[in-house]
Amino acid sequence: MNIESVKKELEKDLLNVNSMNELNDLKVKYLGKKGLITELNSNIKNIKNEEKKEYGQKVNDLRNTFNSFYEEKKEKLEKEILDKKLSSEAIDISLPATKIISGAPNILEELIEQVEEVFMSMGYDVVDGPEIELDKYNFEMLNIPKGHPARDAQDTFYIEGEEILLRSQTSPVQVRTMLEGKGEKPIRVICPGKTYRRDDDDATHSHQFMQIEGLLVDKDISLSDLKGTIDILAKKLFGPETETRFHPSYYQFTEPSVEGDISCFNCHGKGCNICKNTGWITVVGAGVVHPNVLRMSGYDPNKWSGFAFGFGAERLAMLKYDINDCRVFYNTDLRESKTFDRKEQD
Ligand code: DAH
């Protein structure tokens, strides 16, 4: 091919380039190893000496034409690609944003997890028990025989006859854990779980609520071990300045029985609504495990002793997060669960 025909073909080809692929194909066609311009160039050896200069000049011009077209077209095509991409990804920043409503852990769950962590750090296991329970475990083996007036304190949902019920407390998990220990193993467990009583629902009562039961059985355990344990939890949950005290109480399954109070985190003893002007708030029922209870579950009370306690989880959460209606824990309205003050008190 001579210079003129290559030039003509090039002019024609240049009109038909519409993509980067076509442009690169053209580069191969003209400037590749066997490209038309490359061939014109190597053909210079066959040109007469006096025409070599002019010939070389023309081939050079052709190459320059190609190269400048190539650069220009490349830039144009790349810009087109970019523009297309930008317009397809365009964000209209004047549009109102969709509000993202993120979930949050249920505040009661969160409190229970905090309590679990405190006890796990003291070597306790977290255990579970059934919510549909036998009368035997819920009452009898806790030293509350059939017909005992202590049953009146827990208005119970019976499911079938007198034997199967919805557990009215988490204390039957104590019995189950001791039966598993077979009178041989020391025990340290806490058991958070649902409990049920025939109560009318209002701001402070619910037919279903959560208790956090605890049981420790070992050698030479006394009431002061219980006091120290409750004190650790109280300080973790309500702040390091919190104090604890016990006052006497009565439960069939503990002897002695106590109720544990914490110093009022709100008024620090000056008197306020939360502590009903006493400076103290009752948060737990507890005591030293009654010898009958140990014995019935296979632990020899001459060798073993222990303490037990039961917190009302809703009550703890209501105090900690300043909530005055326990029904909010079971409400699925996210707007409510967002408003709680979740500040940690370490
Ligand atoms: N089960 C008791 C109740 O529901 C709470 C309780 C009191 C649990 C004393 C205990 C305890 O383990 O030792 O009222």
PDB file of N, CA and C in Angstrom, residues 133-152 158 160-165 252 296:
ATOM      1  N   GLU A 133     -44.033 -25.869  85.528  1.00  0.00           N
ATOM      2  CA  GLU A 133     -43.268 -26.518  86.586  1.00  0.00           C
ATOM      3  C   GLU A 133     -44.168 -27.461  87.393  1.00  0.00           C
ATOM      4  N   LEU A 134     -43.533 -28.329  88.131  1.00  0.00           N
ATOM      5  CA  LEU A 134     -44.284 -29.199  89.033  1.00  0.00           C
ATOM      6  C   LEU A 134     -44.502 -28.488  90.372  1.00  0.00           C
ATOM      7  N   ASP A 135     -45.642 -28.712  90.947  1.00  0.00           N
ATOM      8  CA  ASP A 135     -45.931 -28.168  92.274  1.00  0.00           C
ATOM      9  C   ASP A 135     -44.826 -28.589  93.253  1.00  0.00           C
ATOM     10  N   LYS A 136     -44.352 -29.806  93.043  1.00  0.00           N
ATOM     11  CA  LYS A 136     -43.314 -30.366  93.907  1.00  0.00           C
ATOM     12  C   LYS A 136     -42.068 -29.465  93.953  1.00  0.00           C
ATOM     13  N   TYR A 137     -41.627 -28.982  92.781  1.00  0.00           N
ATOM     14  CA  TYR A 137     -40.419 -28.146  92.747  1.00  0.00           C
ATOM     15  C   TYR A 137     -40.704 -26.687  93.078  1.00  0.00           C
ATOM     16  N   ASN A 138     -41.877 -26.228  92.663  1.00  0.00           N
ATOM     17  CA  ASN A 138     -42.207 -24.811  92.881  1.00  0.00           C
ATOM     18  C   ASN A 138     -42.512 -24.536  94.357  1.00  0.00           C
ATOM     19  N   PHE A 139     -43.047 -25.571  95.050  1.00  0.00           N
ATOM     20  CA  PHE A 139     -43.445 -25.366  96.451  1.00  0.00           C
ATOM     21  C   PHE A 139     -42.896 -26.417  97.413  1.00  0.00           C
ATOM     22  N   GLU A 140     -43.278 -27.699  97.162  1.00  0.00           N
ATOM     23  CA  GLU A 140     -43.050 -28.708  98.209  1.00  0.00           C
ATOM     24  C   GLU A 140     -41.591 -28.830  98.620  1.00  0.00           C
ATOM     25  N   MET A 141     -40.721 -28.935  97.635  1.00  0.00           N
ATOM     26  CA  MET A 141     -39.307 -29.132  97.976  1.00  0.00           C
ATOM     27  C   MET A 141     -38.623 -27.831  98.400  1.00  0.00           C
ATOM     28  N   LEU A 142     -39.412 -26.740  98.372  1.00  0.00           N
ATOM     29  CA  LEU A 142     -38.910 -25.482  98.933  1.00  0.00           C
ATOM     30  C   LEU A 142     -39.499 -25.282 100.336  1.00  0.00           C
ATOM     31  N   ASN A 143     -39.933 -26.395 100.897  1.00  0.00           N
ATOM     32  CA  ASN A 143     -40.433 -26.363 102.272  1.00  0.00           C
ATOM     33  C   ASN A 143     -41.804 -25.687 102.387  1.00  0.00           C
ATOM     34  N   ILE A 144     -42.570 -25.712 101.299  1.00  0.00           N
ATOM     35  CA  ILE A 144     -43.928 -25.159 101.337  1.00  0.00           C
ATOM     36  C   ILE A 144     -44.897 -26.289 100.968  1.00  0.00           C
ATOM     37  N   PRO A 145     -45.290 -27.123 101.940  1.00  0.00           N
ATOM     38  CA  PRO A 145     -46.151 -28.263 101.625  1.00  0.00           C
ATOM     39  C   PRO A 145     -47.554 -27.818 101.197  1.00  0.00           C
ATOM     40  N   LYS A 146     -48.278 -28.750 100.619  1.00  0.00           N
ATOM     41  CA  LYS A 146     -49.657 -28.447 100.202  1.00  0.00           C
ATOM     42  C   LYS A 146     -50.453 -27.930 101.405  1.00  0.00           C
ATOM     43  N   GLY A 147     -51.260 -26.899 101.159  1.00  0.00           N
ATOM     44  CA  GLY A 147     -52.098 -26.363 102.222  1.00  0.00           C
ATOM     45  C   GLY A 147     -51.389 -25.368 103.128  1.00  0.00           C
ATOM     46  N   HIS A 148     -50.077 -25.166 102.927  1.00  0.00           N
ATOM     47  CA  HIS A 148     -49.361 -24.225 103.807  1.00  0.00           C
ATOM     48  C   HIS A 148     -49.762 -22.788 103.475  1.00  0.00           C
ATOM     49  N   PRO A 149     -50.021 -21.977 104.508  1.00  0.00           N
ATOM     50  CA  PRO A 149     -50.462 -20.592 104.232  1.00  0.00           C
ATOM     51  C   PRO A 149     -49.451 -19.770 103.428  1.00  0.00           C
ATOM     52  N   ALA A 150     -48.180 -20.159 103.453  1.00  0.00           N
ATOM     53  CA  ALA A 150     -47.176 -19.389 102.697  1.00  0.00           C
ATOM     54  C   ALA A 150     -47.493 -19.386 101.202  1.00  0.00           C
ATOM     55  N   ARG A 151     -48.293 -20.367 100.766  1.00  0.00           N
ATOM     56  CA  ARG A 151     -48.660 -20.405  99.351  1.00  0.00           C
ATOM     57  C   ARG A 151     -49.537 -19.213  98.962  1.00  0.00           C
ATOM     58  N   ASP A 152     -50.252 -18.707  99.940  1.00  0.00           N
ATOM     59  CA  ASP A 152     -51.174 -17.603  99.636  1.00  0.00           C
ATOM     60  C   ASP A 152     -50.454 -16.381  99.089  1.00  0.00           C
ATOM     61  N   TYR A 158     -52.567 -22.584  88.122  1.00  0.00           N
ATOM     62  CA  TYR A 158     -52.453 -24.045  87.986  1.00  0.00           C
ATOM     63  C   TYR A 158     -52.897 -24.440  86.586  1.00  0.00           C
ATOM     64  N   GLU A 160     -52.832 -28.014  85.393  1.00  0.00           N
ATOM     65  CA  GLU A 160     -53.557 -29.282  85.452  1.00  0.00           C
ATOM     66  C   GLU A 160     -53.652 -29.735  86.894  1.00  0.00           C
ATOM     67  N   GLY A 161     -54.857 -29.817  87.412  1.00  0.00           N
ATOM     68  CA  GLY A 161     -55.059 -30.284  88.786  1.00  0.00           C
ATOM     69  C   GLY A 161     -54.210 -29.480  89.750  1.00  0.00           C
ATOM     70  N   GLU A 162     -53.606 -30.207  90.690  1.00  0.00           N
ATOM     71  CA  GLU A 162     -52.809 -29.512  91.702  1.00  0.00           C
ATOM     72  C   GLU A 162     -51.333 -29.712  91.481  1.00  0.00           C
ATOM     73  N   GLU A 163     -50.976 -30.401  90.399  1.00  0.00           N
ATOM     74  CA  GLU A 163     -49.569 -30.799  90.262  1.00  0.00           C
ATOM     75  C   GLU A 163     -48.764 -29.976  89.267  1.00  0.00           C
ATOM     76  N   ILE A 164     -49.446 -29.444  88.242  1.00  0.00           N
ATOM     77  CA  ILE A 164     -48.689 -28.727  87.211  1.00  0.00           C
ATOM     78  C   ILE A 164     -49.128 -27.268  87.165  1.00  0.00           C
ATOM     79  N   LEU A 165     -48.132 -26.387  87.184  1.00  0.00           N
ATOM     80  CA  LEU A 165     -48.446 -24.961  87.290  1.00  0.00           C
ATOM     81  C   LEU A 165     -47.456 -24.139  86.465  1.00  0.00           C
ATOM     82  N   GLN A 252     -40.224 -19.449 103.489  1.00  0.00           N
ATOM     83  CA  GLN A 252     -40.221 -20.837 103.975  1.00  0.00           C
ATOM     84  C   GLN A 252     -38.898 -21.550 103.677  1.00  0.00           C
ATOM     85  N   MET A 296     -33.993 -32.132 101.470  1.00  0.00           N
ATOM     86  CA  MET A 296     -34.938 -32.699 100.490  1.00  0.00           C
ATOM     87  C   MET A 296     -34.314 -32.846  99.114  1.00  0.00           C
TER      88      MET A 296
END
